[in-house]
Short mmCIF file of C-alpha atoms and ligand atoms in Angstrom, two decimals:
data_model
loop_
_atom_site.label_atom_id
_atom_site.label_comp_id
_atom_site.label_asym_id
_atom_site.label_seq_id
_atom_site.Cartn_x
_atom_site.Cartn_y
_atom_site.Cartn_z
CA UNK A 1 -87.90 45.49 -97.62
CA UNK A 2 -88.56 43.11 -100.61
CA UNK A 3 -90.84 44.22 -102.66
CA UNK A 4 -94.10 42.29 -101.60
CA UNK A 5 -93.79 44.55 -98.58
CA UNK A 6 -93.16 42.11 -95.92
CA UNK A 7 -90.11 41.54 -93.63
CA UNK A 8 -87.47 39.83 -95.78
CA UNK A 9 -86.69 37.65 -92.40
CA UNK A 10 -90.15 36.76 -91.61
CA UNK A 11 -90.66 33.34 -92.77
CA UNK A 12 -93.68 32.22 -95.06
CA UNK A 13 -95.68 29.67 -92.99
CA UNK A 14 -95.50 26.32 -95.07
CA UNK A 15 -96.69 22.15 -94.73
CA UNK A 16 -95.00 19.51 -95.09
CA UNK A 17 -97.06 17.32 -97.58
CA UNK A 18 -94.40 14.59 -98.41
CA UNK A 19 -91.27 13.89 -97.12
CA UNK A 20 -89.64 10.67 -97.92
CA UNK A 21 -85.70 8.94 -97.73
CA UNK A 22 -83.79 9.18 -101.01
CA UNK A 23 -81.01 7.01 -99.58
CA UNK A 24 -80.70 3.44 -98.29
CA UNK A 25 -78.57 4.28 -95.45
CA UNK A 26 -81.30 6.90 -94.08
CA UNK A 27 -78.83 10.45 -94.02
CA UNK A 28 -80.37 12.22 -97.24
CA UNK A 29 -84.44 12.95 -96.87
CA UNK A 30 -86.46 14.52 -99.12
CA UNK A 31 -89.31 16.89 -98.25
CA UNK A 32 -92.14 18.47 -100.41
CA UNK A 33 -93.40 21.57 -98.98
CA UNK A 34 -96.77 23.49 -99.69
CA UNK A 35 -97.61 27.06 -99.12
CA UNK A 36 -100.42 28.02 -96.02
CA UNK A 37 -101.35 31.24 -98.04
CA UNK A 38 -101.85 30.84 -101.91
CA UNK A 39 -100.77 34.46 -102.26
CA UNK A 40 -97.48 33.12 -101.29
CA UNK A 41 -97.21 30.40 -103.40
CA UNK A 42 -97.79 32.92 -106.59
CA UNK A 43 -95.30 35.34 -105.43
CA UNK A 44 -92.71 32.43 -105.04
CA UNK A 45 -93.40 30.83 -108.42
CA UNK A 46 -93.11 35.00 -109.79
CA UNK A 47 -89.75 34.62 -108.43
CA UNK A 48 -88.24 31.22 -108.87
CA UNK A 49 -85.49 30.47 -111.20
CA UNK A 50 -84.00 26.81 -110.95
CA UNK A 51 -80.49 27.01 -108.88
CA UNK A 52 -81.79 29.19 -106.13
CA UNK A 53 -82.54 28.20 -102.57
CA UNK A 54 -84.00 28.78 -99.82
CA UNK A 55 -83.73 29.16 -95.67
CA UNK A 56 -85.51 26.61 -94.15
CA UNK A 57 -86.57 27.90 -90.83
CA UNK A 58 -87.80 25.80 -87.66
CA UNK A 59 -89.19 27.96 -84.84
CA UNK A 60 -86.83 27.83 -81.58
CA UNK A 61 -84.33 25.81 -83.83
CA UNK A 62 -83.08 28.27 -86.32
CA UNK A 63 -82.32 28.52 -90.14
CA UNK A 64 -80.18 26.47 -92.71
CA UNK A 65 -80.14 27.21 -96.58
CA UNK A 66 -81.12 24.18 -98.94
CA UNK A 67 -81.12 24.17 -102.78
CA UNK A 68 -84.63 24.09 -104.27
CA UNK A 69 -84.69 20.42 -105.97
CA UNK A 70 -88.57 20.92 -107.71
CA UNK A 71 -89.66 22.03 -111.36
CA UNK A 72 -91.70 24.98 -111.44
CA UNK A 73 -94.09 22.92 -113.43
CA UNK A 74 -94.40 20.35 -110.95
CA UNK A 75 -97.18 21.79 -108.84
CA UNK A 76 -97.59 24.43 -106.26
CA UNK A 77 -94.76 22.62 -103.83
CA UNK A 78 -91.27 23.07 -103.13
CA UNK A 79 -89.27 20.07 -102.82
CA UNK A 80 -85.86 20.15 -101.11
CA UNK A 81 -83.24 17.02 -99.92
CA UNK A 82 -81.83 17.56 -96.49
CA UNK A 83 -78.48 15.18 -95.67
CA UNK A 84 -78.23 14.58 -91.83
CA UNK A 85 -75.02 16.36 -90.68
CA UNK A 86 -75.58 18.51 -87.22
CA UNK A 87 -78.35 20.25 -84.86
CA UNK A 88 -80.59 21.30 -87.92
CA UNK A 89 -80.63 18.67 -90.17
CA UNK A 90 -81.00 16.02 -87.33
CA UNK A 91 -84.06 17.80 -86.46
CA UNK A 92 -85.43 18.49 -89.85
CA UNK A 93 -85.38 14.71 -90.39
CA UNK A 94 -87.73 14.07 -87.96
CA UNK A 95 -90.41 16.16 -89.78
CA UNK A 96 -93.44 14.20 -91.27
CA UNK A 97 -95.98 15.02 -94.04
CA UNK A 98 -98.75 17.59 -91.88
CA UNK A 99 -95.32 18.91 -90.23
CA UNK A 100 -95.26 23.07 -90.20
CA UNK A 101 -92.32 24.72 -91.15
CA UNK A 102 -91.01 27.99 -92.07
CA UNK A 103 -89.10 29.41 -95.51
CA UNK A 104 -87.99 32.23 -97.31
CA UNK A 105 -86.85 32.55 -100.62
CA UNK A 106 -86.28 31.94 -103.46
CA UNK A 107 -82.64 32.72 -102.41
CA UNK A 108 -80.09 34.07 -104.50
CA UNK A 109 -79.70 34.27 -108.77
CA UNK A 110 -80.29 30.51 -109.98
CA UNK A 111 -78.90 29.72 -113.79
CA UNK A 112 -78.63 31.95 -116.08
CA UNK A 113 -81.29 30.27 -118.28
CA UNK A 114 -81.95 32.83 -121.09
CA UNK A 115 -78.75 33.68 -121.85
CA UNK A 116 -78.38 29.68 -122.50
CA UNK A 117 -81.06 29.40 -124.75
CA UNK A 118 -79.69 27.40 -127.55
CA UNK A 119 -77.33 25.93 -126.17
CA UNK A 120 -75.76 22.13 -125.66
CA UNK A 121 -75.97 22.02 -121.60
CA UNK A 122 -73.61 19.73 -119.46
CA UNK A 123 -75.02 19.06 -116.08
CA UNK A 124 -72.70 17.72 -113.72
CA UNK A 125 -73.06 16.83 -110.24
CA UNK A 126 -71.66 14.90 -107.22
CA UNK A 127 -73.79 14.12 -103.79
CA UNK A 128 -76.57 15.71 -102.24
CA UNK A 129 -75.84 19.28 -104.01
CA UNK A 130 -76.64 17.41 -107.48
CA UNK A 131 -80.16 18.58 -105.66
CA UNK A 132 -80.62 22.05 -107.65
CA UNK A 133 -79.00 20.27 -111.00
CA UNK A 134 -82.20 17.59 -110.92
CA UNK A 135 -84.87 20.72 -110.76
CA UNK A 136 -82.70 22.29 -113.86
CA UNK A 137 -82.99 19.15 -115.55
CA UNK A 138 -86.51 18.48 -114.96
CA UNK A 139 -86.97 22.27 -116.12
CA UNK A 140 -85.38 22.19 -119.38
CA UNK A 141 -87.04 18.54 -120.44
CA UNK A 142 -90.51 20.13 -119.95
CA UNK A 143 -92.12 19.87 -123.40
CA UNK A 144 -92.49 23.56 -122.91
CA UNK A 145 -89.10 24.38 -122.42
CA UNK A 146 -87.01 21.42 -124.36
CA UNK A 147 -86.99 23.27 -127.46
CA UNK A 148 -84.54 26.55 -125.53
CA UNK A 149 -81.92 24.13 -125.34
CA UNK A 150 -79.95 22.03 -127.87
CA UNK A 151 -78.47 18.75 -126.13
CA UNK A 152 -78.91 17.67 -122.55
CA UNK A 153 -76.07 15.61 -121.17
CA UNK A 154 -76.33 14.78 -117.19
CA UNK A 155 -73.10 13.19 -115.36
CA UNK A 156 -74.16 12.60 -111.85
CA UNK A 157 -71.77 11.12 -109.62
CA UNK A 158 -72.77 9.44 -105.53
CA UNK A 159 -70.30 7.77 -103.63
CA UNK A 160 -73.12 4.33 -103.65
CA UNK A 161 -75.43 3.16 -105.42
CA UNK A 162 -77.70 3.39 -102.21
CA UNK A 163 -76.60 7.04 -101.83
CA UNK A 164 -77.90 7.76 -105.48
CA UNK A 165 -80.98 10.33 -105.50
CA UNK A 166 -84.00 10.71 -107.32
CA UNK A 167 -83.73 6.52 -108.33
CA UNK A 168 -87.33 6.56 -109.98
CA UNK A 169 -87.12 9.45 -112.33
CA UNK A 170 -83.39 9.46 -113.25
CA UNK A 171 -83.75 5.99 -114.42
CA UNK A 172 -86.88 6.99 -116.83
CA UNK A 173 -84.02 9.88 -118.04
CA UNK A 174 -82.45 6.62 -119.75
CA UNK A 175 -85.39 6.00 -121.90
CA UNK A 176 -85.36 9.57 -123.64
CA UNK A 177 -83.45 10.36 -126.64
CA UNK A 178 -82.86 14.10 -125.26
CA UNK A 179 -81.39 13.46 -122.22
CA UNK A 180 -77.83 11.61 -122.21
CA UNK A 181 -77.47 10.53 -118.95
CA UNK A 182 -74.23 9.09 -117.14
CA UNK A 183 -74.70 7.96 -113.50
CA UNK A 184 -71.45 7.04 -111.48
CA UNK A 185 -70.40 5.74 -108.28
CA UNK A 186 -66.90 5.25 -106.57
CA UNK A 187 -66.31 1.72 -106.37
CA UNK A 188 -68.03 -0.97 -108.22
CA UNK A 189 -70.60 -2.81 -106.95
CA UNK A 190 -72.18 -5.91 -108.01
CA UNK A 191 -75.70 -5.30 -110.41
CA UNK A 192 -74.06 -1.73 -110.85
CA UNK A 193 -74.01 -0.90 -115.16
CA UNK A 194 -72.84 2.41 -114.67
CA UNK A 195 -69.86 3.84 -114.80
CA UNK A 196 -66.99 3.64 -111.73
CA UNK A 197 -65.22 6.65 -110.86
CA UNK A 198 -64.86 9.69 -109.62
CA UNK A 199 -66.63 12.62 -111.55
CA UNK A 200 -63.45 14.35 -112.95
CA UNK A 201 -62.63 11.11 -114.38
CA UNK A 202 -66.01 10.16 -115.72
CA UNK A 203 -66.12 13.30 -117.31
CA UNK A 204 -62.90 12.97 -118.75
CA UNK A 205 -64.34 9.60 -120.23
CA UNK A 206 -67.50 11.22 -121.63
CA UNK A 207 -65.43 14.07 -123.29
CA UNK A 208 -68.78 16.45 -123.72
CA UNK A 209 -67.69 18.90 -126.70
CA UNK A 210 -67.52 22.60 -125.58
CA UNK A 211 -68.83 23.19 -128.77
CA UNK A 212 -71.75 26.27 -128.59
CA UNK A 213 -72.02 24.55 -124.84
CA UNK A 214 -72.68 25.27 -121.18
CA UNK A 215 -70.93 23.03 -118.46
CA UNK A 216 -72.84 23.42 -114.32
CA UNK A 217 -70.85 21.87 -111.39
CA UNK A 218 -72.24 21.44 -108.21
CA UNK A 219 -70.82 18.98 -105.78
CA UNK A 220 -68.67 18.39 -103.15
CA UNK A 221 -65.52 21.03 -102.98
CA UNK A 222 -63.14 18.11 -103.63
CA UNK A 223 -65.47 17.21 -106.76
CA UNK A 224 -65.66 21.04 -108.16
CA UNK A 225 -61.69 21.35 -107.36
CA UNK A 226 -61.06 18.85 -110.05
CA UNK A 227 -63.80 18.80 -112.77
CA UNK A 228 -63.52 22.58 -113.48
CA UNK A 229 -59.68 22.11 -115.00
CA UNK A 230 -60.76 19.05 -116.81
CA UNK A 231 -63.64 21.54 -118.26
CA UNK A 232 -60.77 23.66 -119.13
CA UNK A 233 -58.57 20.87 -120.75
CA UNK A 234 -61.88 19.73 -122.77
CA UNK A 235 -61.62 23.13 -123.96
CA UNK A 236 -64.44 25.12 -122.20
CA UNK A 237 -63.79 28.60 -121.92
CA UNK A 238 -64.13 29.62 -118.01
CA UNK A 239 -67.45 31.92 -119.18
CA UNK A 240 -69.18 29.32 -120.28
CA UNK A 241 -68.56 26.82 -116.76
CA UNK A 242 -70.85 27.44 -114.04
CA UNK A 243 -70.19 26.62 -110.50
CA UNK A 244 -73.38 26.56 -107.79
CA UNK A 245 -71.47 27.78 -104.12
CA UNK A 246 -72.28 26.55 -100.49
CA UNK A 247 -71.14 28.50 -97.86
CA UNK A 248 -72.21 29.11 -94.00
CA UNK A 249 -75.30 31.55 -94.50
CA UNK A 250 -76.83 33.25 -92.01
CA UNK A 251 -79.34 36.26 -93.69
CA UNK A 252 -79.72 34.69 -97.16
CA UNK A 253 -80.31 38.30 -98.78
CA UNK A 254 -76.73 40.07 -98.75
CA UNK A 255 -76.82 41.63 -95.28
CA UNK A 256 -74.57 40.21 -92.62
CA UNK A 257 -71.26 39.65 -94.18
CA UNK A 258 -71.12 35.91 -93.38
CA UNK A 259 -70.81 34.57 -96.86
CA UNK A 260 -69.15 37.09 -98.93
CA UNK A 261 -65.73 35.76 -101.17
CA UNK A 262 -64.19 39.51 -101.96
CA UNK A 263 -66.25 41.86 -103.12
CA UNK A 264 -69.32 39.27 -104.19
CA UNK A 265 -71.94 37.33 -101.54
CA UNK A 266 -72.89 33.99 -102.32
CA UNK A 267 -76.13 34.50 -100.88
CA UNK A 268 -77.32 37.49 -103.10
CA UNK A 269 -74.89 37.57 -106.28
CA UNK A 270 -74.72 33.95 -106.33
CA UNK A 271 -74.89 30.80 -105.48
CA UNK A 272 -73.82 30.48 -109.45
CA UNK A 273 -71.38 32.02 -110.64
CA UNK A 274 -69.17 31.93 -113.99
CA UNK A 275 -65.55 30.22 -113.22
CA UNK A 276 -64.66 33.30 -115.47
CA UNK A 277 -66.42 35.66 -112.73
CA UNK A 278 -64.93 33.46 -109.91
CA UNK A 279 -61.58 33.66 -111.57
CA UNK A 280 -61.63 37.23 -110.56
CA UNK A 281 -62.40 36.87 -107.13
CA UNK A 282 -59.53 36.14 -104.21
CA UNK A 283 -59.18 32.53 -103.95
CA UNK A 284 -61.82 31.20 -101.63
CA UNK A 285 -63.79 27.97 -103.39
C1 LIG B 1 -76.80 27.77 -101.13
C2 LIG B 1 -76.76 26.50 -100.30
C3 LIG B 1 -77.51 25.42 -100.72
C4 LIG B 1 -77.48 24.23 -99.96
N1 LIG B 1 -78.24 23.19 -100.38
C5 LIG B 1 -78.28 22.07 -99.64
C6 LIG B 1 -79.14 20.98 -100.04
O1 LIG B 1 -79.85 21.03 -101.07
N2 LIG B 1 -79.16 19.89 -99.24
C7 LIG B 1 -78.39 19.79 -98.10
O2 LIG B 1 -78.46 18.77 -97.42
N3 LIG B 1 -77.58 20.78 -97.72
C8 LIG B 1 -77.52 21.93 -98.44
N4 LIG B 1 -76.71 22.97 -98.05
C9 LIG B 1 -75.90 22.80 -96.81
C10 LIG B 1 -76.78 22.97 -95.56
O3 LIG B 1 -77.18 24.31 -95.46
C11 LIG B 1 -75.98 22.55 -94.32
O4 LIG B 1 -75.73 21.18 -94.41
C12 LIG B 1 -76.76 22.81 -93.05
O5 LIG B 1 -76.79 24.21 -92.81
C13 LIG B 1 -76.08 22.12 -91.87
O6 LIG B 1 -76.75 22.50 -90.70
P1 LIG B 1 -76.61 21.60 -89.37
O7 LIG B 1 -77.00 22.45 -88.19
O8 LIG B 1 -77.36 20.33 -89.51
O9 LIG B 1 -75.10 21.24 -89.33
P2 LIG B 1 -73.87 22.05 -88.68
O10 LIG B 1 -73.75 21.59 -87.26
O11 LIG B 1 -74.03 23.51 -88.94
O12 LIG B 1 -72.71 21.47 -89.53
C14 LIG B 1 -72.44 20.06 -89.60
C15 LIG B 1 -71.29 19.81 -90.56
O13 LIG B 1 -71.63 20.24 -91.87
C16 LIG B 1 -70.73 21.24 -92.34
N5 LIG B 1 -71.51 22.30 -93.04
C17 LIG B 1 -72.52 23.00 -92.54
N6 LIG B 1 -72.98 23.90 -93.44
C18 LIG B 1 -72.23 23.73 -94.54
C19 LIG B 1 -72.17 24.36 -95.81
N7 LIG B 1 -72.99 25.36 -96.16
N8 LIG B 1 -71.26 23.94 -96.69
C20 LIG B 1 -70.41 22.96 -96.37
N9 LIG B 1 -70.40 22.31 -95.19
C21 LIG B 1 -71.29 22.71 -94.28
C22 LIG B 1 -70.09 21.80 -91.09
O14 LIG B 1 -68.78 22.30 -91.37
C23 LIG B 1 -70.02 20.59 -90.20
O15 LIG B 1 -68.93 19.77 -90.51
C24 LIG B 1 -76.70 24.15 -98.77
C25 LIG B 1 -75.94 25.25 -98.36
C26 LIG B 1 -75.97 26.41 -99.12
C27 LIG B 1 -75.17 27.59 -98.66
S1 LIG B 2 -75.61 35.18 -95.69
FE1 LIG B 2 -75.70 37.26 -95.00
S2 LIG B 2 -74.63 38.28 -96.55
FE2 LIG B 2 -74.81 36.28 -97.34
#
């Protein structure tokens, strides 16, 4: 039993009080959830640490685990950005603002925020799992929190333009002189001044310095597979690379064996992990 004293699989009855596309071809929705009870909502926000998730849970339909994609400081909402793949997702798309819906969590360790403080951070993410990487972002620009962190440099690669998330605020990241901010996509595209590539190679371009820095991946396995040895070749030392997992959950909280890699589950030791701590593990990413 967690320690609020309820059943850790019970869900905590939430709204739906936005929900929104993020891409022009319709497959990745956001959704900004509020809580029924407010004593929920303070025992989340007790709990939340950017790079957790949750299980979103729809009665009769089941459970899928989504990366929490909202600042703390945003207000007493969760926001989270669902691509269409199978049964669940379909469904969850067709949920409008006044929708109910069910969620536990927050899920899992998040980043490792303290023991970063002071730090250069590289952010780097590909697709819809660049989700979690936008809340960090958002966390560490907060007036409140900029001054933790030394400099903030974002690569975020989408396969489109149209496919690129979180359009209105990412492009006010380009006005700040904290933030360096590199957006990519695949091919080019005509109006498109970004850069074209694939994320290993646009980090490869950008060359971040390892230098008293921090380098998060989260993408697509592909993506990960090949950014973490460029990391290494830019001469990151594996304890300072972090990696965000995904892998089929089914109990969230370290119970049913589904997700484990070795001795470690993804659900309850993870999602993040160090490539140095992942290094140890049998290969499984
Ligand atoms: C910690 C964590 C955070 C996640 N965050 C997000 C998020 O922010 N946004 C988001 O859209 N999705 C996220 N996912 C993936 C999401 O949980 C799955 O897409 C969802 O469960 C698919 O359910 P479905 O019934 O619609 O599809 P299914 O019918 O279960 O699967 C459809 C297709 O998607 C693939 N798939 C399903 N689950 C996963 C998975 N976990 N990893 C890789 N491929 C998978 C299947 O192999 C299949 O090809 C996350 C997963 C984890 C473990
Ligand atoms: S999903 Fe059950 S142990 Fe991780």
């Amino acid at each position: 039993m967690p320690d609020n004293g309820h059943n850790p699989y019970e869900p905590t009855p939430m709204h739906i009080i936005r929900a929104y596309f993020e891409s022009n071809d319709n497959s990745l929705k956001t959704f900004e959830l509020t809580f029924d009870d407010h004593k929920d909502c303070e025992a989340f926000f007790n709990k939340y640490n950017p790079g957790q998730f949750c299980q979103l849970s729809i009665f009769g339909k089941g459970e899928a685990p989504f990366g929490i994609a909202s600042a703390a400081w945003e207000g007493d909402f969760v926001r989270f950005t669902v691509q269409k793949l199978g049964s669940f997702t379909k469904h969850i798309h067709t949920f409008k603002a006044g929708d109910p819906i069910g969620m536990r969590g927050p899920l899992g360790n998040g980043f490792p925020l303290k023991d970063w403080k002071g730090k250069n951070l590289v952010i780097i993410g590909g697709g819809c799992a660049f989700s979690t990487l936008y809340a960090l972002t958002k966390h560490v620009h907060h007036p409140e929190n900029r001054l933790d962190f030394d400099q903030l440099v974002v690569i975020y690669g989408a396969r489109t333009s149209g496919l690129c998330m979180y359009k209105h605020d990412i492009q006010s990241w380009y006005q700040r002189e904290d933030i360096e901010i590199h957006q990519a996509i695949d091919v080019p595209e005509e109006g498109w001044s970004h850069h074209v590539g694939y994320v290993p190679d646009v980090v490869k371009e950008v060359a971040p310095s390892p230098m008293n820095a921090v380098a998060v991946v989260c993408g697509p396995p592909i993506m990960t597979k090949y950014t973490l040895p460029t990391l290494v070749d830019l001469g990151f030392a594996p304890e300072d690379i972090f990696i965000s997992l995904e892998k089929r959950m089914k109990c969230g909280i370290g119970k049913c064996g589904r997700c484990n890699i070795g001795s470690k589950y993804i659900c309850k030791d993870g999602p993040v992990f160090s490539l140095a701590e992942l290094q140890a593990l049998p290969a499984d990413i």
